[in-house]
Tab-separated table of C-alpha atoms in Angstrom:
chain	number	residue	atom	x	y	z
A	1	SER	CA	-14.947	-3.605	-2.347
A	2	ALA	CA	-14.237	-2.420	-5.737
A	3	VAL	CA	-12.776	-4.368	-8.741
A	4	ILE	CA	-9.772	-2.731	-9.824
A	5	SER	CA	-7.939	-3.869	-13.033
A	6	GLN	CA	-4.410	-2.222	-14.393
A	7	LYS	CA	-2.944	-2.549	-18.006
A	8	PRO	CA	-0.493	-3.641	-18.516
A	9	SER	CA	-0.028	-6.096	-16.090
A	10	ARG	CA	3.908	-6.145	-16.783
A	11	ASP	CA	6.497	-4.560	-19.595
A	12	ILE	CA	9.702	-4.476	-20.497
A	13	CYS	CA	10.793	-1.040	-22.055
A	14	GLN	CA	13.879	0.557	-23.516
A	15	ARG	CA	15.791	3.302	-22.050
A	16	GLY	CA	14.478	6.785	-22.632
A	17	THR	CA	10.944	5.620	-23.947
A	18	SER	CA	7.625	6.315	-21.835
A	19	LEU	CA	5.255	3.594	-20.790
A	20	THR	CA	1.357	4.886	-19.944
A	21	ILE	CA	-0.247	2.482	-17.225
A	22	GLN	CA	-4.212	2.337	-17.132
A	23	CYS	CA	-6.036	1.936	-13.771
A	24	GLN	CA	-10.012	0.815	-14.018
A	25	VAL	CA	-12.390	0.658	-11.403
A	26	ASP	CA	-15.584	-0.696	-11.878
A	27	SER	CA	-17.446	1.556	-9.893
A	28	GLN	CA	-17.139	5.288	-8.929
A	29	VAL	CA	-14.476	6.162	-6.125
A	30	THR	CA	-13.636	8.748	-4.162
A	31	MET	CA	-9.791	8.871	-4.333
A	32	MET	CA	-7.347	7.399	-6.442
A	33	PHE	CA	-3.479	6.839	-5.686
A	34	TRP	CA	-0.460	5.806	-7.456
A	35	TYR	CA	2.432	3.806	-5.325
A	36	ARG	CA	5.900	2.645	-6.569
A	37	GLN	CA	7.053	-0.359	-5.075
A	38	GLN	CA	10.839	-1.074	-5.945
A	39	PRO	CA	12.370	-4.442	-5.731
A	40	GLY	CA	12.263	-6.095	-2.572
A	41	GLN	CA	10.930	-2.716	-0.869
A	42	SER	CA	7.766	-1.030	0.606
A	43	LEU	CA	5.400	0.938	-1.248
A	44	THR	CA	5.678	4.857	-1.760
A	45	LEU	CA	3.218	7.277	-3.026
A	46	ILE	CA	3.844	8.793	-6.017
A	47	ALA	CA	0.610	11.455	-6.163
A	48	THR	CA	-2.859	11.746	-5.800
A	49	ALA	CA	-4.910	11.351	-8.734
A	50	ASN	CA	-7.239	14.139	-8.689
A	51	GLN	CA	-10.447	14.189	-10.893
A	52	GLY	CA	-10.556	17.134	-13.058
A	53	SER	CA	-7.534	18.827	-11.686
A	54	GLU	CA	-3.911	18.432	-11.561
A	55	ALA	CA	-2.660	15.645	-9.534
A	56	THR	CA	-0.914	16.334	-5.979
A	57	TYR	CA	2.560	15.116	-6.165
A	58	GLU	CA	4.646	14.037	-2.816
A	59	SER	CA	8.120	14.990	-2.151
A	60	GLY	CA	10.458	13.674	-4.764
A	61	PHE	CA	8.289	12.849	-7.736
A	62	VAL	CA	7.573	15.654	-10.401
A	63	ILE	CA	4.884	15.856	-12.934
A	64	ASP	CA	7.066	15.971	-15.942
A	65	LYS	CA	8.432	12.436	-14.964
A	66	PHE	CA	5.260	10.894	-13.794
A	67	PRO	CA	2.414	12.900	-15.391
A	68	ILE	CA	-1.147	11.563	-14.324
A	69	SER	CA	-4.457	12.006	-15.704
A	70	ARG	CA	-8.038	11.301	-14.107
A	71	PRO	CA	-10.655	11.929	-16.502
A	72	ASN	CA	-13.646	10.538	-14.401
A	73	LEU	CA	-14.363	8.847	-11.217
A	74	THR	CA	-13.473	5.525	-11.989
A	75	PHE	CA	-10.384	5.584	-14.686
A	76	SER	CA	-6.953	7.210	-14.212
A	77	THR	CA	-3.542	6.701	-16.024
A	78	LEU	CA	-0.002	7.295	-14.907
A	79	THR	CA	2.916	7.639	-17.305
A	80	VAL	CA	6.538	7.032	-16.713
A	81	SER	CA	8.489	9.331	-18.906
A	82	ASN	CA	11.847	9.260	-20.273
A	83	MET	CA	12.533	5.758	-18.459
A	84	SER	CA	16.231	4.405	-17.147
A	85	PRO	CA	16.837	1.133	-15.301
A	86	GLU	CA	16.243	3.114	-12.035
A	87	ASP	CA	12.315	3.186	-12.614
A	88	SER	CA	12.142	-0.668	-12.659
A	89	SER	CA	9.753	-1.128	-10.132
A	90	ILE	CA	5.811	-2.295	-9.828
A	91	TYR	CA	3.484	0.415	-10.121
A	92	LEU	CA	0.154	0.045	-8.307
A	93	CYS	CA	-2.941	2.328	-8.184
A	94	SER	CA	-4.969	2.153	-5.282
A	95	VAL	CA	-8.523	3.529	-4.508
A	96	THR	CA	-10.926	4.477	-1.568
A	97	SER	CA	-14.596	4.361	-1.726
A	98	GLY	CA	-17.124	6.547	-0.114
A	99	SER	CA	-18.592	3.890	1.896
A	100	ILE	CA	-15.497	3.580	3.667
A	101	PRO	CA	-13.753	6.634	2.853
A	102	ASP	CA	-10.029	5.963	4.122
A	103	THR	CA	-9.897	2.075	3.480
A	104	GLN	CA	-7.437	1.677	0.353
A	105	TYR	CA	-7.536	-1.065	-2.072
A	106	PHE	CA	-4.751	-1.961	-4.380
A	107	GLY	CA	-5.150	-2.837	-8.035
A	108	PRO	CA	-2.893	-5.816	-9.182
A	109	GLY	CA	0.006	-3.901	-10.060
A	110	THR	CA	2.096	-3.270	-13.472
A	111	ARG	CA	5.605	-4.823	-13.150
A	112	LEU	CA	7.793	-2.583	-15.351
A	113	THR	CA	11.291	-3.406	-16.426
A	114	VAL	CA	13.712	-1.004	-18.110
A	115	LEU	CA	16.974	-2.082	-20.058
B	1	GLY	CA	5.907	14.394	7.234
B	2	GLU	CA	4.778	11.169	8.873
B	3	ASN	CA	7.524	8.226	9.430
B	4	VAL	CA	6.667	4.795	9.834
B	5	GLU	CA	9.500	2.243	11.078
B	6	GLN	CA	8.512	-1.371	11.305
B	7	HIS	CA	10.425	-4.180	12.886
B	8	PRO	CA	11.300	-7.161	12.559
B	9	SER	CA	12.072	-7.257	8.948
B	10	THR	CA	12.076	-10.928	9.089
B	11	LEU	CA	10.196	-13.314	11.306
B	12	SER	CA	10.234	-17.181	11.294
B	13	VAL	CA	7.814	-18.844	13.549
B	14	GLN	CA	6.566	-22.610	13.991
B	15	GLU	CA	3.390	-23.419	12.692
B	16	GLY	CA	1.016	-23.227	15.292
B	17	ASP	CA	2.994	-20.543	17.374
B	18	SER	CA	2.225	-16.864	17.661
B	19	ALA	CA	3.897	-14.032	15.523
B	20	VAL	CA	3.919	-10.436	16.489
B	21	ILE	CA	4.912	-7.385	14.385
B	22	LYS	CA	5.301	-3.575	15.582
B	23	CYS	CA	5.042	-0.218	14.236
B	24	THR	CA	5.906	2.948	15.543
B	25	TYR	CA	4.602	6.301	13.955
B	26	SER	CA	6.265	9.885	14.021
B	27	ASP	CA	3.094	11.999	13.721
B	28	SER	CA	0.867	12.301	16.774
B	29	ALA	CA	-2.037	13.455	14.354
B	30	SER	CA	-1.985	10.256	12.637
B	31	ASN	CA	-5.632	8.371	13.580
B	32	TYR	CA	-5.949	5.419	10.901
B	33	PHE	CA	-3.647	2.238	10.882
B	34	PRO	CA	-4.179	-0.432	8.493
B	35	TRP	CA	-1.828	-3.367	7.846
B	36	TYR	CA	-1.529	-5.270	4.675
B	37	LYS	CA	-0.319	-8.757	3.540
B	38	GLN	CA	1.457	-9.147	0.381
B	39	GLU	CA	2.123	-12.625	-0.942
B	40	LEU	CA	4.714	-13.248	-3.750
B	41	GLY	CA	3.785	-11.510	-6.989
B	42	LYS	CA	0.288	-10.370	-5.710
B	43	ARG	CA	-0.944	-7.091	-4.740
B	44	PRO	CA	-0.936	-6.071	-1.015
B	45	GLN	CA	-4.397	-7.164	0.916
B	46	LEU	CA	-5.668	-5.367	3.440
B	47	ILE	CA	-6.017	-7.611	6.740
B	48	ILE	CA	-7.090	-5.446	9.658
B	49	ASP	CA	-7.279	-1.778	10.284
B	50	ILE	CA	-7.683	0.402	13.462
B	51	ARG	CA	-8.818	3.606	14.315
B	52	SER	CA	-7.655	6.253	16.972
B	53	ASN	CA	-10.608	5.837	18.935
B	54	VAL	CA	-10.019	2.246	19.497
B	55	GLY	CA	-7.398	0.429	21.378
B	56	GLU	CA	-7.515	-2.863	20.110
B	57	LYS	CA	-9.447	-4.922	17.339
B	58	LYS	CA	-9.653	-8.701	16.286
B	59	ASP	CA	-10.532	-10.220	13.569
B	60	GLN	CA	-10.345	-14.287	14.012
B	61	ARG	CA	-6.661	-14.896	14.372
B	62	ILE	CA	-5.279	-11.713	13.999
B	63	ALA	CA	-5.141	-8.899	16.074
B	64	VAL	CA	-4.063	-5.169	16.224
B	65	THR	CA	-3.452	-3.305	19.138
B	66	LEU	CA	-2.856	0.836	19.363
B	67	ASN	CA	-1.023	2.873	22.006
B	68	LYS	CA	-1.400	6.276	21.123
B	69	THR	CA	0.632	7.633	23.798
B	70	ALA	CA	3.647	5.680	23.053
B	71	LYS	CA	2.461	5.893	18.780
B	72	HIS	CA	2.936	2.528	18.230
B	73	PHE	CA	0.873	-0.243	16.846
B	74	SER	CA	1.296	-4.027	16.524
B	75	LEU	CA	-0.204	-7.008	14.655
B	76	HIS	CA	-0.604	-10.078	16.472
B	77	ILE	CA	-1.327	-13.677	14.470
B	78	THR	CA	-2.275	-16.515	16.663
B	79	GLU	CA	-1.939	-20.052	15.622
B	80	THR	CA	-0.079	-19.603	12.768
B	81	GLN	CA	-0.544	-21.425	9.678
B	82	PRO	CA	1.515	-21.994	6.265
B	83	GLU	CA	-0.821	-19.642	4.195
B	84	ASP	CA	0.404	-16.739	6.793
B	85	SER	CA	3.884	-16.868	5.305
B	86	ALA	CA	3.744	-13.224	3.093
B	87	VAL	CA	5.318	-9.905	3.700
B	88	TYR	CA	3.159	-7.568	6.054
B	89	PHE	CA	3.239	-4.128	5.838
B	90	CYS	CA	1.932	-1.656	8.477
B	91	ALA	CA	0.775	2.111	7.292
B	92	ALA	CA	-0.488	4.974	8.831
B	93	SER	CA	-2.120	8.114	7.970
B	94	LEU	CA	-4.183	11.320	8.801
B	95	SER	CA	-7.727	10.450	7.837
B	96	ASN	CA	-10.132	13.532	7.269
B	97	PHE	CA	-12.041	12.575	4.207
B	98	GLY	CA	-9.947	13.679	1.692
B	99	ASN	CA	-6.328	13.335	2.599
B	100	GLU	CA	-6.146	9.535	3.099
B	101	LYS	CA	-2.622	8.942	1.741
B	102	LEU	CA	-0.610	6.267	3.547
B	103	THR	CA	2.856	6.001	4.728
B	104	PHE	CA	4.144	2.654	4.926
B	105	GLY	CA	6.620	0.933	6.956
B	106	THR	CA	9.213	-1.191	5.560
B	107	GLY	CA	7.687	-4.561	5.639
B	108	THR	CA	8.128	-7.602	7.484
B	109	ARG	CA	8.801	-10.923	5.953
B	110	LEU	CA	7.070	-13.702	8.067
B	111	THR	CA	8.037	-17.536	7.430
B	112	ILE	CA	5.882	-20.112	9.147
B	113	ILE	CA	7.933	-23.650	9.558
B	114	PRO	CA	5.601	-26.452	9.141
């Protein structure tokens, strides 16, 4: 499977600021997704990062709050904008590869704490 | 949209015994059902998956069964070991080679008692 890295691994941010999380894959992948995992909870899909076009957001998530970029087939960024303590979560990217299209592998996650 | 329910939320099992976790889904069009294991502070790891054209799949001590009519699927772990202690998530998706987004269950915290 693809090797997925995320930066930063963790961060502590002040209310009202923004943080950009990077997801890098060591090979070209078909699909890239961004999930949120609130403390002690399950994973919730934020959006599908589409290469060369606007991301597809799930209900309850909007582009102004979570802008996403995917400039190529190996890299994506998620920005958490105008943060509040409720944004404190683990943010994970996941990818699918062409060999087994629907199998998703997760990055190590970014643990975000908003004060 | 899809809704996945998972139970139990917590499960304690004596080492060597079996553990069973059950999930139900709402969208009859879903056709791909993976299971993930998440250890504390780690990423979710895919441990087994099943597609709708198969009723059962086994990989060593882990097996998954699928009942499409009843819209439920289960994870079975036999001969449990302390390293099986983790949170397990089931998920469902409509896999049509371009729309593979996963809907996750709420998770089961499995504790293996030595």
